């Protein structure tokens, strides 16, 4: 066949067919970025050729594995079917590890897909793709961008090496290279990237968990030496990631500019508090002249209010208007130099915006966003343009002192925010695709969470931060991960390359500082880094961002004056996670008692309870669920243990065992996995509610915030989560949602006091609390109503709920909060035992009630919304009944489904309306079917 080149432009994509190999070169354009998504990968052990050959047009890579970037090597191999998906069951034990020692101990080398290579993840991998630079860009500068690689890389284009692995290193930094001189126009260009493994893969001890309630899997501490993610070599809640996520885990793309490029735009929004009727905006940017001659031109700026916010599956129209704000300045940039340009509200009066549309955290107001457009023009031609989304808000913090304890208070726009949320982790293989991230942020926002910490991903993709901005989730930026270094130990030398670590973290500061959701710079959680890292990073933050607080660490237990005196100016931190309650199950009154002790509780930033997923999730990842022998720990087995049903930490009950005992002690010995998982949901519900309600009950008097470890899951597991890896909420999610209502009624579980929590910055008048005590047969044994007003941003205690004499062994308390119209604005439901021993086996024996379901369906953009009327037509209590949407009759459940409420408890004859929203694409072409989960 005669060689030919055919160029076809369709739907924003370029396709090039080269010669007889019929190789397709696909380039997608998005947001002025020419995305490089379609690659092929191969182990360097299989490739004798060098980078100059691999990056030539004549090299044939058709035998290589297809990969869509972003991806890790293992991620691409799993998608290609070469290895099983390690998320599920014990598949992880059929994949070789990057550690030779772990391969030997677990006999994993036999699974290597490379013949004669026992460790397929030790040596570098080649990534190769082709692209076209359209002729229209001839004369422009061509930039090759990498938003995130792990861990080192060498890069060639068209036979020429442009960077090596000594320079291109570190997981938390972007890289950008001027490749103008290396590219051709309107013809094929080839880029070859050699990705190196982390310098220290780490060997966890033991690296697995096979015994329920046994010790944790340990961690590969050697990996702490590198500027990479610690959990990839194993952690208490994360498996050992076999390839340590070597690869290009964020976008790779081309951009085009003239000689002058705009870099690092920065927007400072200031409010002359308490006045919020005017916002003072300062805009700055760096102009880089990559050319060989002086450049003169005009930097033009404009600011617009975003009227439509895109949430991926739906769009939201924002009220209000803003006349476009414009400003400009003439600039000269010497050849090869970078200059900074600043527009201040003092020099440009139009940057004093009257009656601004403010950005607020979730639950406190609207999340208004603005767009800053910066364009540099020279000789009437555009050299570069950059768009940056930001929010107008002012974040400050103060520290409250009480009996020698301290609680940090965050303020947004002059209003204090009661901080409630928890920590997040990325998927074990760093799948942070856009839809998943928008879905996850929505789950968090709809739960009522307003604060999150992203400790185990210091440099998330841009769209992750966008989701936090749009949903109002206040986010901590944590630079160094906990326990990778600790004062007074050998680990204090980690990470070992000071310059590399600082270069990575400096880029993090400039990359994310414009996001309104970013509430805090935190050096490290629970621990601290050495002075040569701490001091330069602290200084860099103070020089390059003035819009949010800085704290040294979330918690410290060492002698600061002796070991880390350099952090003394930044104390007190006003938060801690020292001492109990910790990471396991406790009786509910305990959480209240600890808060009243005050010590270590004012801003508690880590506590948690294990949480088993729903039955359908468990069946997805434990293949032989419930098939084991009926032992005293049934249905727990090796697979449960492997998915984090561990417990022992230095001889202490640390995680799963007390939770398991709570299930068995309260509801009995299960006869099936279905029973155990159903009862686990009851424990989830009460445990997650009480952690937040205990903090609620002394809001501002003692507590200023509470953060759980954690809210989500790095893989399918039975620990610490309100929704699982499938984005499927457990019962703890919906009871968290109750506890985090802006206006909420609760019964404090240590003294039975009815409290109303008002986190709204507005007094709530003419409310009525209606509280009733029912025996097990649903006879009312006590009731009381009280009318009252609760002031803004306060809690109010009303009255104590008694235990009626002669009440049944198990009984119920129902609370309803009604407005002046009689509408229920908050409700709550507790199950109690008359002897305080929490024997709820009677609840476990409750028969399933008959529920009548009817629905109407509507549509919004790319999602379906069901409005469902649920009625209990029986004469029995419908206790925690779960609804679900399936893909067709009897099909798989649709995940995620965003329920207004679920795990419903309905009295006889009671009717409730709930909504369920889900993406059309998640139906996979099937019709949605509403169903009652009869096994829950």
PDB file of N, CA, C and O in Angstrom, residues 57-58 63 92 142 158 189 256 319 351 387 485 501 516 533 541 579 620-621 687 708 720 743 785 873 884 933:
ATOM      1  N   UNK A  57       8.835   8.930  13.785  1.00  0.00           N
ATOM      2  CA  UNK A  57       7.608   8.535  13.113  1.00  0.00           C
ATOM      3  C   UNK A  57       7.643   7.095  12.632  1.00  0.00           C
ATOM      4  O   UNK A  57       6.614   6.429  12.563  1.00  0.00           O
ATOM      5  N   UNK A  58       8.801   6.577  12.354  1.00  0.00           N
ATOM      6  CA  UNK A  58       8.887   5.253  11.765  1.00  0.00           C
ATOM      7  C   UNK A  58       8.713   4.118  12.744  1.00  0.00           C
ATOM      8  O   UNK A  58       8.505   2.965  12.322  1.00  0.00           O
ATOM      9  N   UNK A  63       2.039  -3.202  19.042  1.00  0.00           N
ATOM     10  CA  UNK A  63       1.988  -4.301  20.007  1.00  0.00           C
ATOM     11  C   UNK A  63       1.944  -3.810  21.447  1.00  0.00           C
ATOM     12  O   UNK A  63       1.757  -4.597  22.380  1.00  0.00           O
ATOM     13  N   UNK A  92      -6.164  -8.495  44.299  1.00  0.00           N
ATOM     14  CA  UNK A  92      -4.898  -7.825  44.572  1.00  0.00           C
ATOM     15  C   UNK A  92      -3.759  -8.829  44.743  1.00  0.00           C
ATOM     16  O   UNK A  92      -2.591  -8.498  44.508  1.00  0.00           O
ATOM     17  N   UNK A 142       4.838  26.625  21.053  1.00  0.00           N
ATOM     18  CA  UNK A 142       4.139  25.390  21.399  1.00  0.00           C
ATOM     19  C   UNK A 142       4.657  24.912  22.753  1.00  0.00           C
ATOM     20  O   UNK A 142       5.862  24.726  22.936  1.00  0.00           O
ATOM     21  N   UNK A 158      10.056  13.885  18.592  1.00  0.00           N
ATOM     22  CA  UNK A 158      10.618  13.801  17.233  1.00  0.00           C
ATOM     23  C   UNK A 158      12.126  13.574  17.249  1.00  0.00           C
ATOM     24  O   UNK A 158      12.900  14.218  16.538  1.00  0.00           O
ATOM     25  N   UNK A 189       3.659  14.352  14.749  1.00  0.00           N
ATOM     26  CA  UNK A 189       4.710  14.525  15.738  1.00  0.00           C
ATOM     27  C   UNK A 189       4.593  13.387  16.741  1.00  0.00           C
ATOM     28  O   UNK A 189       3.493  12.912  17.027  1.00  0.00           O
ATOM     29  N   UNK A 256      -0.773  26.942  23.094  1.00  0.00           N
ATOM     30  CA  UNK A 256      -0.106  27.794  22.111  1.00  0.00           C
ATOM     31  C   UNK A 256      -0.174  29.245  22.561  1.00  0.00           C
ATOM     32  O   UNK A 256      -1.219  29.726  23.010  1.00  0.00           O
ATOM     33  N   UNK A 319     -28.791  33.871  40.152  1.00  0.00           N
ATOM     34  CA  UNK A 319     -29.462  35.178  40.081  1.00  0.00           C
ATOM     35  C   UNK A 319     -28.441  36.312  40.181  1.00  0.00           C
ATOM     36  O   UNK A 319     -27.305  36.121  40.609  1.00  0.00           O
ATOM     37  N   UNK A 351     -12.070  48.392  40.217  1.00  0.00           N
ATOM     38  CA  UNK A 351     -11.857  47.165  40.973  1.00  0.00           C
ATOM     39  C   UNK A 351     -12.433  47.249  42.385  1.00  0.00           C
ATOM     40  O   UNK A 351     -12.282  46.317  43.176  1.00  0.00           O
ATOM     41  N   UNK A 387      -7.960  32.389  31.505  1.00  0.00           N
ATOM     42  CA  UNK A 387      -9.194  32.554  32.267  1.00  0.00           C
ATOM     43  C   UNK A 387      -9.050  31.872  33.619  1.00  0.00           C
ATOM     44  O   UNK A 387      -8.609  30.718  33.694  1.00  0.00           O
ATOM     45  N   UNK A 485       7.041  12.012  58.489  1.00  0.00           N
ATOM     46  CA  UNK A 485       8.184  12.510  59.261  1.00  0.00           C
ATOM     47  C   UNK A 485       7.688  12.806  60.666  1.00  0.00           C
ATOM     48  O   UNK A 485       6.537  13.232  60.840  1.00  0.00           O
ATOM     49  N   UNK A 501      11.311  18.758  47.265  1.00  0.00           N
ATOM     50  CA  UNK A 501      10.090  18.894  48.049  1.00  0.00           C
ATOM     51  C   UNK A 501       9.570  20.322  48.004  1.00  0.00           C
ATOM     52  O   UNK A 501       8.371  20.559  47.798  1.00  0.00           O
ATOM     53  N   UNK A 516     -11.734  29.790  45.895  1.00  0.00           N
ATOM     54  CA  UNK A 516     -12.379  30.308  47.103  1.00  0.00           C
ATOM     55  C   UNK A 516     -12.604  29.244  48.160  1.00  0.00           C
ATOM     56  O   UNK A 516     -12.708  29.551  49.346  1.00  0.00           O
ATOM     57  N   UNK A 533      12.493  22.603  55.708  1.00  0.00           N
ATOM     58  CA  UNK A 533      11.298  22.556  54.867  1.00  0.00           C
ATOM     59  C   UNK A 533      10.234  23.519  55.377  1.00  0.00           C
ATOM     60  O   UNK A 533       9.605  24.238  54.601  1.00  0.00           O
ATOM     61  N   UNK A 541       4.548  30.983  51.486  1.00  0.00           N
ATOM     62  CA  UNK A 541       3.102  31.183  51.585  1.00  0.00           C
ATOM     63  C   UNK A 541       2.802  32.632  51.955  1.00  0.00           C
ATOM     64  O   UNK A 541       1.939  33.287  51.341  1.00  0.00           O
ATOM     65  N   UNK A 579      -5.536  11.767  71.808  1.00  0.00           N
ATOM     66  CA  UNK A 579      -6.361  11.052  72.783  1.00  0.00           C
ATOM     67  C   UNK A 579      -7.725  10.673  72.200  1.00  0.00           C
ATOM     68  O   UNK A 579      -8.003  10.872  71.031  1.00  0.00           O
ATOM     69  N   UNK A 620     -20.599  -6.848  45.631  1.00  0.00           N
ATOM     70  CA  UNK A 620     -19.773  -6.490  44.483  1.00  0.00           C
ATOM     71  C   UNK A 620     -18.304  -6.845  44.714  1.00  0.00           C
ATOM     72  O   UNK A 620     -17.591  -7.186  43.767  1.00  0.00           O
ATOM     73  N   UNK A 621     -17.844  -6.715  45.952  1.00  0.00           N
ATOM     74  CA  UNK A 621     -16.401  -6.871  46.148  1.00  0.00           C
ATOM     75  C   UNK A 621     -15.984  -8.015  47.074  1.00  0.00           C
ATOM     76  O   UNK A 621     -14.787  -8.283  47.221  1.00  0.00           O
ATOM     77  N   UNK A 687     -23.951   5.896  65.136  1.00  0.00           N
ATOM     78  CA  UNK A 687     -22.569   6.302  65.408  1.00  0.00           C
ATOM     79  C   UNK A 687     -22.199   7.588  64.690  1.00  0.00           C
ATOM     80  O   UNK A 687     -21.570   8.483  65.278  1.00  0.00           O
ATOM     81  N   UNK A 708     -14.185  14.289  60.799  1.00  0.00           N
ATOM     82  CA  UNK A 708     -14.083  12.837  60.916  1.00  0.00           C
ATOM     83  C   UNK A 708     -12.937  12.298  60.078  1.00  0.00           C
ATOM     84  O   UNK A 708     -12.637  12.809  58.999  1.00  0.00           O
ATOM     85  N   UNK A 720     -14.570   3.487  58.265  1.00  0.00           N
ATOM     86  CA  UNK A 720     -14.506   4.936  58.214  1.00  0.00           C
ATOM     87  C   UNK A 720     -15.036   5.553  56.916  1.00  0.00           C
ATOM     88  O   UNK A 720     -14.286   6.079  56.109  1.00  0.00           O
ATOM     89  N   UNK A 743     -30.804  23.887  60.505  1.00  0.00           N
ATOM     90  CA  UNK A 743     -31.704  24.028  61.640  1.00  0.00           C
ATOM     91  C   UNK A 743     -32.108  22.622  62.052  1.00  0.00           C
ATOM     92  O   UNK A 743     -32.751  21.907  61.275  1.00  0.00           O
ATOM     93  N   UNK A 785     -44.845  19.530  74.036  1.00  0.00           N
ATOM     94  CA  UNK A 785     -44.634  20.533  73.007  1.00  0.00           C
ATOM     95  C   UNK A 785     -44.170  21.824  73.663  1.00  0.00           C
ATOM     96  O   UNK A 785     -44.594  22.147  74.775  1.00  0.00           O
ATOM     97  N   UNK A 873     -48.331   1.403  54.809  1.00  0.00           N
ATOM     98  CA  UNK A 873     -49.731   0.956  54.828  1.00  0.00           C
ATOM     99  C   UNK A 873     -49.982  -0.132  55.867  1.00  0.00           C
ATOM    100  O   UNK A 873     -51.113  -0.623  55.988  1.00  0.00           O
ATOM    101  N   UNK A 884     -34.187   2.064  46.503  1.00  0.00           N
ATOM    102  CA  UNK A 884     -33.106   2.050  45.525  1.00  0.00           C
ATOM    103  C   UNK A 884     -33.672   2.221  44.125  1.00  0.00           C
ATOM    104  O   UNK A 884     -34.864   1.984  43.879  1.00  0.00           O
ATOM    105  N   UNK A 933     -35.562  -2.003  48.898  1.00  0.00           N
ATOM    106  CA  UNK A 933     -34.500  -2.983  49.169  1.00  0.00           C
ATOM    107  C   UNK A 933     -35.010  -3.940  50.247  1.00  0.00           C
ATOM    108  O   UNK A 933     -34.947  -3.642  51.440  1.00  0.00           O
TER     109      UNK A 933
END
